Amino acid sequence: MMTIAEIRRRDTRTAKLLSAYPGKWVTLSQDKTKVLGVSSRMESALVQAHKKGEAVPHLVKVTDLPIGSFVL
Amino acid sequence: MSHTIISYSQVNLGHSHRDSPKIVYVPLLDTKLCYQNRQTIFSFSSIIDSGADFCVFPAKFGRLIGLPVEEGDAIVTSGIGGKEILYFHKIQVSVVIREQIWKFECEAGFSFKMNAKGIGFLGRKGFFDLFEEVAFNQQKRMVKLKGEGTRNLCD
């Protein structure tokens, strides 16, 4: 099992990787170290990842929208 | 009583407004959704959100697993983003907590507004119900999930 420190290092690397694609849908490898697909359409980013052999990619919308919210 | 520690994840907000932070730290879990044996063919991040009454996911993700989103019970909610209609459906949610998969059933809301964000919210009904205690340590950027976590687990 990864330690908290290892998880943080990985997450920092992933955040840096994603920052190159503002506004795009990005698919990552399961370990989140490789970008497998980039598109303005979610479906297209998923297809790119599946074509590269990743059965269950991690899907991210790189957004500058505030991500916090609450629901009443 | 066992507990699990989750670290906050770094999120870069590249083009945020001048006075707002460029980097934020939020507690995220990898998530998959399942409805009538159809599962999302990807994982996505969900925020552990103590301010959310329910688990809420983008409507787009629901449609991908065959959910008739707009046929669910509709509830008008209000939040930071203003008013929103959530359509509720009973689904199975899988989250990865420290490399272990946890599955639970819940009545989750589906939101069209959240399509643009591509993330989910793990709220108090459904997710927090799994634990005896959910404690946020903002200084250390960690969340402690305390309890056996078996009450609502299925499979």
PDB file of C-alpha atoms in Angstrom:
ATOM      1  CA  MET A   1       0.000   0.000   0.000  1.00  0.00           C
ATOM      2  CA  MET A   2       1.271   3.469  -0.884  1.00  0.00           C
ATOM      3  CA  THR A   3       2.159   5.723   2.014  1.00  0.00           C
ATOM      4  CA  ILE A   4       0.510   9.141   2.421  1.00  0.00           C
ATOM      5  CA  ALA A   5       3.776  10.767   1.308  1.00  0.00           C
ATOM      6  CA  GLU A   6       3.883   8.626  -1.839  1.00  0.00           C
ATOM      7  CA  ILE A   7       0.237   9.396  -2.614  1.00  0.00           C
ATOM      8  CA  ARG A   8       0.925  13.125  -2.234  1.00  0.00           C
ATOM      9  CA  ARG A   9       3.942  12.988  -4.534  1.00  0.00           C
ATOM     10  CA  ARG A  10       1.877  11.117  -7.124  1.00  0.00           C
ATOM     11  CA  ASP A  11      -1.030  13.574  -6.826  1.00  0.00           C
ATOM     12  CA  THR A  12       1.302  16.545  -7.245  1.00  0.00           C
ATOM     13  CA  ARG A  13       2.785  14.985 -10.391  1.00  0.00           C
ATOM     14  CA  THR A  14      -0.723  14.276 -11.720  1.00  0.00           C
ATOM     15  CA  ALA A  15      -1.873  17.847 -11.039  1.00  0.00           C
ATOM     16  CA  LYS A  16       1.152  19.165 -12.929  1.00  0.00           C
ATOM     17  CA  LEU A  17       0.441  16.785 -15.815  1.00  0.00           C
ATOM     18  CA  LEU A  18      -3.182  17.937 -16.039  1.00  0.00           C
ATOM     19  CA  SER A  19      -2.374  21.643 -15.871  1.00  0.00           C
ATOM     20  CA  ALA A  20      -1.204  21.464 -19.489  1.00  0.00           C
ATOM     21  CA  TYR A  21      -4.777  20.839 -20.664  1.00  0.00           C
ATOM     22  CA  PRO A  22      -7.036  23.607 -19.331  1.00  0.00           C
ATOM     23  CA  GLY A  23     -10.696  23.175 -20.218  1.00  0.00           C
ATOM     24  CA  LYS A  24     -10.183  19.688 -21.694  1.00  0.00           C
ATOM     25  CA  TRP A  25     -11.411  16.231 -20.808  1.00  0.00           C
ATOM     26  CA  VAL A  26      -8.344  14.117 -20.092  1.00  0.00           C
ATOM     27  CA  THR A  27      -8.047  10.372 -19.604  1.00  0.00           C
ATOM     28  CA  LEU A  28      -5.185   9.039 -17.498  1.00  0.00           C
ATOM     29  CA  SER A  29      -3.724   5.590 -16.992  1.00  0.00           C
ATOM     30  CA  GLN A  30      -4.989   3.851 -13.850  1.00  0.00           C
ATOM     31  CA  ASP A  31      -1.820   4.780 -11.975  1.00  0.00           C
ATOM     32  CA  LYS A  32      -2.351   8.401 -13.134  1.00  0.00           C
ATOM     33  CA  THR A  33       1.161   8.738 -14.509  1.00  0.00           C
ATOM     34  CA  LYS A  34       0.323   8.891 -18.244  1.00  0.00           C
ATOM     35  CA  VAL A  35      -2.059  10.963 -20.329  1.00  0.00           C
ATOM     36  CA  LEU A  36      -3.931   8.643 -22.700  1.00  0.00           C
ATOM     37  CA  GLY A  37      -6.471  10.965 -24.250  1.00  0.00           C
ATOM     38  CA  VAL A  38      -7.244  14.675 -24.531  1.00  0.00           C
ATOM     39  CA  SER A  39     -10.333  16.216 -26.078  1.00  0.00           C
ATOM     40  CA  SER A  40     -12.944  18.884 -25.630  1.00  0.00           C
ATOM     41  CA  ARG A  41     -15.443  15.980 -25.720  1.00  0.00           C
ATOM     42  CA  MET A  42     -15.579  13.445 -22.917  1.00  0.00           C
ATOM     43  CA  GLU A  43     -16.477  10.560 -25.215  1.00  0.00           C
ATOM     44  CA  SER A  44     -13.502  11.224 -27.466  1.00  0.00           C
ATOM     45  CA  ALA A  45     -11.042  11.279 -24.548  1.00  0.00           C
ATOM     46  CA  LEU A  46     -12.432   7.926 -23.389  1.00  0.00           C
ATOM     47  CA  VAL A  47     -12.170   6.372 -26.856  1.00  0.00           C
ATOM     48  CA  GLN A  48      -8.528   7.474 -27.111  1.00  0.00           C
ATOM     49  CA  ALA A  49      -7.721   5.783 -23.801  1.00  0.00           C
ATOM     50  CA  HIS A  50      -9.566   2.577 -24.660  1.00  0.00           C
ATOM     51  CA  LYS A  51      -7.756   2.405 -28.020  1.00  0.00           C
ATOM     52  CA  LYS A  52      -4.487   2.544 -26.088  1.00  0.00           C
ATOM     53  CA  GLY A  53      -5.573  -0.539 -24.163  1.00  0.00           C
ATOM     54  CA  GLU A  54      -6.598   1.025 -20.870  1.00  0.00           C
ATOM     55  CA  ALA A  55      -9.800  -0.779 -19.863  1.00  0.00           C
ATOM     56  CA  VAL A  56     -10.731   1.594 -17.044  1.00  0.00           C
ATOM     57  CA  PRO A  57      -9.009   4.954 -17.516  1.00  0.00           C
ATOM     58  CA  HIS A  58      -9.333   7.748 -14.987  1.00  0.00           C
ATOM     59  CA  LEU A  59     -11.412  10.580 -16.454  1.00  0.00           C
ATOM     60  CA  VAL A  60     -10.767  14.202 -15.478  1.00  0.00           C
ATOM     61  CA  LYS A  61     -12.265  17.488 -16.613  1.00  0.00           C
ATOM     62  CA  VAL A  62      -9.504  20.047 -16.203  1.00  0.00           C
ATOM     63  CA  THR A  63     -11.511  22.985 -15.024  1.00  0.00           C
ATOM     64  CA  ASP A  64     -10.945  26.364 -13.488  1.00  0.00           C
ATOM     65  CA  LEU A  65     -14.470  26.360 -12.122  1.00  0.00           C
ATOM     66  CA  PRO A  66     -14.736  26.373  -8.354  1.00  0.00           C
ATOM     67  CA  ILE A  67     -15.211  22.753  -7.388  1.00  0.00           C
ATOM     68  CA  GLY A  68     -16.647  23.111  -3.901  1.00  0.00           C
ATOM     69  CA  SER A  69     -20.386  23.098  -3.403  1.00  0.00           C
ATOM     70  CA  PHE A  70     -23.093  22.097  -1.028  1.00  0.00           C
ATOM     71  CA  VAL A  71     -26.487  20.612  -1.555  1.00  0.00           C
ATOM     72  CA  LEU A  72     -29.477  21.325   0.642  1.00  0.00           C
TER      73      LEU A  72
ATOM     74  CA  MET B   1     -12.200   0.408  16.103  1.00  0.00           C
ATOM     75  CA  SER B   2     -10.296   0.704  12.822  1.00  0.00           C
ATOM     76  CA  HIS B   3      -9.706   3.883  10.912  1.00  0.00           C
ATOM     77  CA  THR B   4      -8.312   4.903   7.560  1.00  0.00           C
ATOM     78  CA  ILE B   5      -6.453   8.077   6.697  1.00  0.00           C
ATOM     79  CA  ILE B   6      -6.954   9.743   3.319  1.00  0.00           C
ATOM     80  CA  SER B   7      -4.762  12.542   2.057  1.00  0.00           C
ATOM     81  CA  TYR B   8      -6.172  15.596   0.303  1.00  0.00           C
ATOM     82  CA  SER B   9      -5.230  15.806  -3.392  1.00  0.00           C
ATOM     83  CA  GLN B  10      -3.748  18.796  -5.132  1.00  0.00           C
ATOM     84  CA  VAL B  11      -5.892  20.386  -7.821  1.00  0.00           C
ATOM     85  CA  ASN B  12      -4.480  23.129 -10.038  1.00  0.00           C
ATOM     86  CA  LEU B  13      -6.988  25.798 -11.060  1.00  0.00           C
ATOM     87  CA  GLY B  14      -5.046  27.196 -13.968  1.00  0.00           C
ATOM     88  CA  HIS B  15      -7.135  30.184 -15.000  1.00  0.00           C
ATOM     89  CA  SER B  16      -8.859  31.061 -11.777  1.00  0.00           C
ATOM     90  CA  HIS B  17      -9.712  34.641 -10.874  1.00  0.00           C
ATOM     91  CA  ARG B  18      -6.957  37.033  -9.828  1.00  0.00           C
ATOM     92  CA  ASP B  19      -7.513  36.831  -6.080  1.00  0.00           C
ATOM     93  CA  SER B  20      -8.508  33.191  -5.836  1.00  0.00           C
ATOM     94  CA  PRO B  21      -5.983  30.433  -5.179  1.00  0.00           C
ATOM     95  CA  LYS B  22      -4.353  28.720  -8.146  1.00  0.00           C
ATOM     96  CA  ILE B  23      -3.930  25.488  -6.213  1.00  0.00           C
ATOM     97  CA  VAL B  24      -6.460  23.931  -3.877  1.00  0.00           C
ATOM     98  CA  TYR B  25      -6.329  20.770  -1.810  1.00  0.00           C
ATOM     99  CA  VAL B  26      -9.437  18.602  -1.618  1.00  0.00           C
ATOM    100  CA  PRO B  27     -10.200  15.106  -0.351  1.00  0.00           C
ATOM    101  CA  LEU B  28     -10.842  13.055  -3.487  1.00  0.00           C
ATOM    102  CA  LEU B  29     -11.673   9.398  -4.015  1.00  0.00           C
ATOM    103  CA  ASP B  30     -11.640   7.466  -7.273  1.00  0.00           C
ATOM    104  CA  THR B  31     -15.232   6.513  -8.020  1.00  0.00           C
ATOM    105  CA  LYS B  32     -17.246   4.273 -10.342  1.00  0.00           C
ATOM    106  CA  LEU B  33     -21.004   3.998 -10.725  1.00  0.00           C
ATOM    107  CA  CYS B  34     -23.109   0.930 -11.444  1.00  0.00           C
ATOM    108  CA  TYR B  35     -26.776   0.651 -12.415  1.00  0.00           C
ATOM    109  CA  GLN B  36     -28.440  -2.643 -13.287  1.00  0.00           C
ATOM    110  CA  ASN B  37     -25.055  -4.322 -13.854  1.00  0.00           C
ATOM    111  CA  ARG B  38     -23.833  -1.553 -16.164  1.00  0.00           C
ATOM    112  CA  GLN B  39     -20.742   0.098 -14.800  1.00  0.00           C
ATOM    113  CA  THR B  40     -18.909   3.223 -15.903  1.00  0.00           C
ATOM    114  CA  ILE B  41     -16.007   2.227 -18.161  1.00  0.00           C
ATOM    115  CA  PHE B  42     -13.823   4.764 -16.395  1.00  0.00           C
ATOM    116  CA  SER B  43     -13.172   6.059 -12.936  1.00  0.00           C
ATOM    117  CA  PHE B  44     -13.503   9.680 -11.907  1.00  0.00           C
ATOM    118  CA  SER B  45     -12.793  11.773  -8.826  1.00  0.00           C
ATOM    119  CA  SER B  46     -15.377  12.532  -6.163  1.00  0.00           C
ATOM    120  CA  ILE B  47     -14.990  15.001  -3.314  1.00  0.00           C
ATOM    121  CA  ILE B  48     -15.712  13.884   0.234  1.00  0.00           C
ATOM    122  CA  ASP B  49     -18.113  16.734   0.953  1.00  0.00           C
ATOM    123  CA  SER B  50     -19.498  17.192   4.469  1.00  0.00           C
ATOM    124  CA  GLY B  51     -21.679  20.026   3.138  1.00  0.00           C
ATOM    125  CA  ALA B  52     -23.512  17.789   0.703  1.00  0.00           C
ATOM    126  CA  ASP B  53     -26.633  16.125   2.035  1.00  0.00           C
ATOM    127  CA  PHE B  54     -26.491  13.502  -0.704  1.00  0.00           C
ATOM    128  CA  CYS B  55     -24.079  11.875  -3.094  1.00  0.00           C
ATOM    129  CA  VAL B  56     -24.329  13.780  -6.371  1.00  0.00           C
ATOM    130  CA  PHE B  57     -22.873  12.931  -9.768  1.00  0.00           C
ATOM    131  CA  PRO B  58     -22.918  14.435 -13.267  1.00  0.00           C
ATOM    132  CA  ALA B  59     -26.043  13.459 -15.228  1.00  0.00           C
ATOM    133  CA  LYS B  60     -23.792  12.597 -18.158  1.00  0.00           C
ATOM    134  CA  PHE B  61     -22.169   9.781 -16.176  1.00  0.00           C
ATOM    135  CA  GLY B  62     -25.598   8.412 -15.250  1.00  0.00           C
ATOM    136  CA  ARG B  63     -26.694   8.340 -18.870  1.00  0.00           C
ATOM    137  CA  LEU B  64     -23.561   6.407 -19.836  1.00  0.00           C
ATOM    138  CA  ILE B  65     -24.651   3.520 -17.602  1.00  0.00           C
ATOM    139  CA  GLY B  66     -28.182   3.554 -18.971  1.00  0.00           C
ATOM    140  CA  LEU B  67     -29.838   5.565 -16.241  1.00  0.00           C
ATOM    141  CA  PRO B  68     -33.034   7.317 -17.361  1.00  0.00           C
ATOM    142  CA  VAL B  69     -31.851  10.397 -15.473  1.00  0.00           C
ATOM    143  CA  GLU B  70     -34.885  12.655 -15.882  1.00  0.00           C
ATOM    144  CA  GLU B  71     -37.287   9.886 -14.784  1.00  0.00           C
ATOM    145  CA  GLY B  72     -35.895  10.009 -11.242  1.00  0.00           C
ATOM    146  CA  ASP B  73     -37.514  11.894  -8.364  1.00  0.00           C
ATOM    147  CA  ALA B  74     -36.670  15.539  -8.930  1.00  0.00           C
ATOM    148  CA  ILE B  75     -35.651  17.789  -6.055  1.00  0.00           C
ATOM    149  CA  VAL B  76     -34.740  21.450  -6.365  1.00  0.00           C
ATOM    150  CA  THR B  77     -31.647  22.198  -4.312  1.00  0.00           C
ATOM    151  CA  SER B  78     -29.736  25.343  -3.516  1.00  0.00           C
ATOM    152  CA  GLY B  79     -26.020  25.741  -3.008  1.00  0.00           C
ATOM    153  CA  ILE B  80     -23.050  27.921  -3.861  1.00  0.00           C
ATOM    154  CA  GLY B  81     -23.769  27.450  -7.542  1.00  0.00           C
ATOM    155  CA  GLY B  82     -27.393  28.543  -7.160  1.00  0.00           C
ATOM    156  CA  LYS B  83     -30.550  26.492  -7.701  1.00  0.00           C
ATOM    157  CA  GLU B  84     -30.314  23.138  -9.335  1.00  0.00           C
ATOM    158  CA  ILE B  85     -32.567  20.169 -10.039  1.00  0.00           C
ATOM    159  CA  LEU B  86     -31.274  16.829  -8.868  1.00  0.00           C
ATOM    160  CA  TYR B  87     -32.801  13.615 -10.215  1.00  0.00           C
ATOM    161  CA  PHE B  88     -32.544  10.779  -7.714  1.00  0.00           C
ATOM    162  CA  HIS B  89     -31.872   7.138  -8.506  1.00  0.00           C
ATOM    163  CA  LYS B  90     -30.810   4.110  -6.517  1.00  0.00           C
ATOM    164  CA  ILE B  91     -27.391   3.090  -7.774  1.00  0.00           C
ATOM    165  CA  GLN B  92     -24.305   1.261  -6.615  1.00  0.00           C
ATOM    166  CA  VAL B  93     -21.225   3.359  -5.984  1.00  0.00           C
ATOM    167  CA  SER B  94     -17.654   2.030  -5.797  1.00  0.00           C
ATOM    168  CA  VAL B  95     -14.904   4.114  -4.257  1.00  0.00           C
ATOM    169  CA  VAL B  96     -11.239   3.290  -3.786  1.00  0.00           C
ATOM    170  CA  ILE B  97     -10.015   3.971  -0.260  1.00  0.00           C
ATOM    171  CA  ARG B  98      -6.295   3.365   0.167  1.00  0.00           C
ATOM    172  CA  GLU B  99      -6.258   0.843  -2.697  1.00  0.00           C
ATOM    173  CA  GLN B 100      -9.304  -1.070  -1.405  1.00  0.00           C
ATOM    174  CA  ILE B 101     -12.609  -1.008  -3.261  1.00  0.00           C
ATOM    175  CA  TRP B 102     -15.676  -0.150  -1.195  1.00  0.00           C
ATOM    176  CA  LYS B 103     -19.139  -0.611  -2.666  1.00  0.00           C
ATOM    177  CA  PHE B 104     -22.363   0.805  -1.342  1.00  0.00           C
ATOM    178  CA  GLU B 105     -25.880   1.407  -2.544  1.00  0.00           C
ATOM    179  CA  CYS B 106     -27.397   4.835  -2.266  1.00  0.00           C
ATOM    180  CA  GLU B 107     -30.053   7.174  -3.551  1.00  0.00           C
ATOM    181  CA  ALA B 108     -27.812   9.521  -5.489  1.00  0.00           C
ATOM    182  CA  GLY B 109     -28.701  12.785  -7.181  1.00  0.00           C
ATOM    183  CA  PHE B 110     -27.768  13.435 -10.794  1.00  0.00           C
ATOM    184  CA  SER B 111     -27.117  16.980 -11.907  1.00  0.00           C
ATOM    185  CA  PHE B 112     -26.869  18.464 -15.386  1.00  0.00           C
ATOM    186  CA  LYS B 113     -24.956  21.456 -14.002  1.00  0.00           C
ATOM    187  CA  MET B 114     -22.222  19.121 -12.829  1.00  0.00           C
ATOM    188  CA  ASN B 115     -21.602  17.845 -16.350  1.00  0.00           C
ATOM    189  CA  ALA B 116     -19.213  20.752 -16.828  1.00  0.00           C
ATOM    190  CA  LYS B 117     -17.197  19.822 -13.731  1.00  0.00           C
ATOM    191  CA  GLY B 118     -16.866  16.093 -14.325  1.00  0.00           C
ATOM    192  CA  ILE B 119     -16.576  15.242 -10.637  1.00  0.00           C
ATOM    193  CA  GLY B 120     -18.872  13.755  -8.013  1.00  0.00           C
ATOM    194  CA  PHE B 121     -19.732  14.638  -4.435  1.00  0.00           C
ATOM    195  CA  LEU B 122     -19.741  11.980  -1.729  1.00  0.00           C
ATOM    196  CA  GLY B 123     -22.261  13.374   0.728  1.00  0.00           C
ATOM    197  CA  ARG B 124     -23.580  12.500   4.156  1.00  0.00           C
ATOM    198  CA  LYS B 125     -26.421  10.207   3.051  1.00  0.00           C
ATOM    199  CA  GLY B 126     -24.785   7.184   1.483  1.00  0.00           C
ATOM    200  CA  PHE B 127     -21.077   7.793   1.951  1.00  0.00           C
ATOM    201  CA  PHE B 128     -20.755   9.306   5.441  1.00  0.00           C
ATOM    202  CA  ASP B 129     -23.326   6.757   6.679  1.00  0.00           C
ATOM    203  CA  LEU B 130     -20.689   4.075   6.174  1.00  0.00           C
ATOM    204  CA  PHE B 131     -18.578   5.399   9.033  1.00  0.00           C
ATOM    205  CA  GLU B 132     -18.790   6.053  12.744  1.00  0.00           C
ATOM    206  CA  GLU B 133     -16.843   9.278  12.336  1.00  0.00           C
ATOM    207  CA  VAL B 134     -15.480  11.344   9.467  1.00  0.00           C
ATOM    208  CA  ALA B 135     -12.894  13.845  10.705  1.00  0.00           C
ATOM    209  CA  PHE B 136     -11.246  16.517   8.551  1.00  0.00           C
ATOM    210  CA  ASN B 137      -7.791  17.722   9.568  1.00  0.00           C
ATOM    211  CA  GLN B 138      -7.354  20.841   7.495  1.00  0.00           C
ATOM    212  CA  GLN B 139      -3.836  21.595   8.775  1.00  0.00           C
ATOM    213  CA  LYS B 140      -2.513  18.169   7.825  1.00  0.00           C
ATOM    214  CA  ARG B 141      -4.774  17.948   4.757  1.00  0.00           C
ATOM    215  CA  MET B 142      -6.124  14.582   5.802  1.00  0.00           C
ATOM    216  CA  VAL B 143      -9.483  12.925   6.415  1.00  0.00           C
ATOM    217  CA  LYS B 144      -9.883  10.191   9.006  1.00  0.00           C
ATOM    218  CA  LEU B 145     -12.616   7.651   8.355  1.00  0.00           C
ATOM    219  CA  LYS B 146     -13.341   5.811  11.579  1.00  0.00           C
ATOM    220  CA  GLY B 147     -15.356   2.651  11.941  1.00  0.00           C
ATOM    221  CA  GLU B 148     -15.602  -0.802  10.481  1.00  0.00           C
ATOM    222  CA  GLY B 149     -17.334   0.641   7.466  1.00  0.00           C
ATOM    223  CA  THR B 150     -19.577  -2.340   6.941  1.00  0.00           C
ATOM    224  CA  ARG B 151     -23.045  -1.009   7.694  1.00  0.00           C
ATOM    225  CA  ASN B 152     -24.155  -0.258   4.180  1.00  0.00           C
ATOM    226  CA  LEU B 153     -21.630  -2.267   2.253  1.00  0.00           C
ATOM    227  CA  CYS B 154     -22.950  -4.676  -0.309  1.00  0.00           C
ATOM    228  CA  ASP B 155     -21.201  -7.543  -2.185  1.00  0.00           C
TER     229      ASP B 155
END
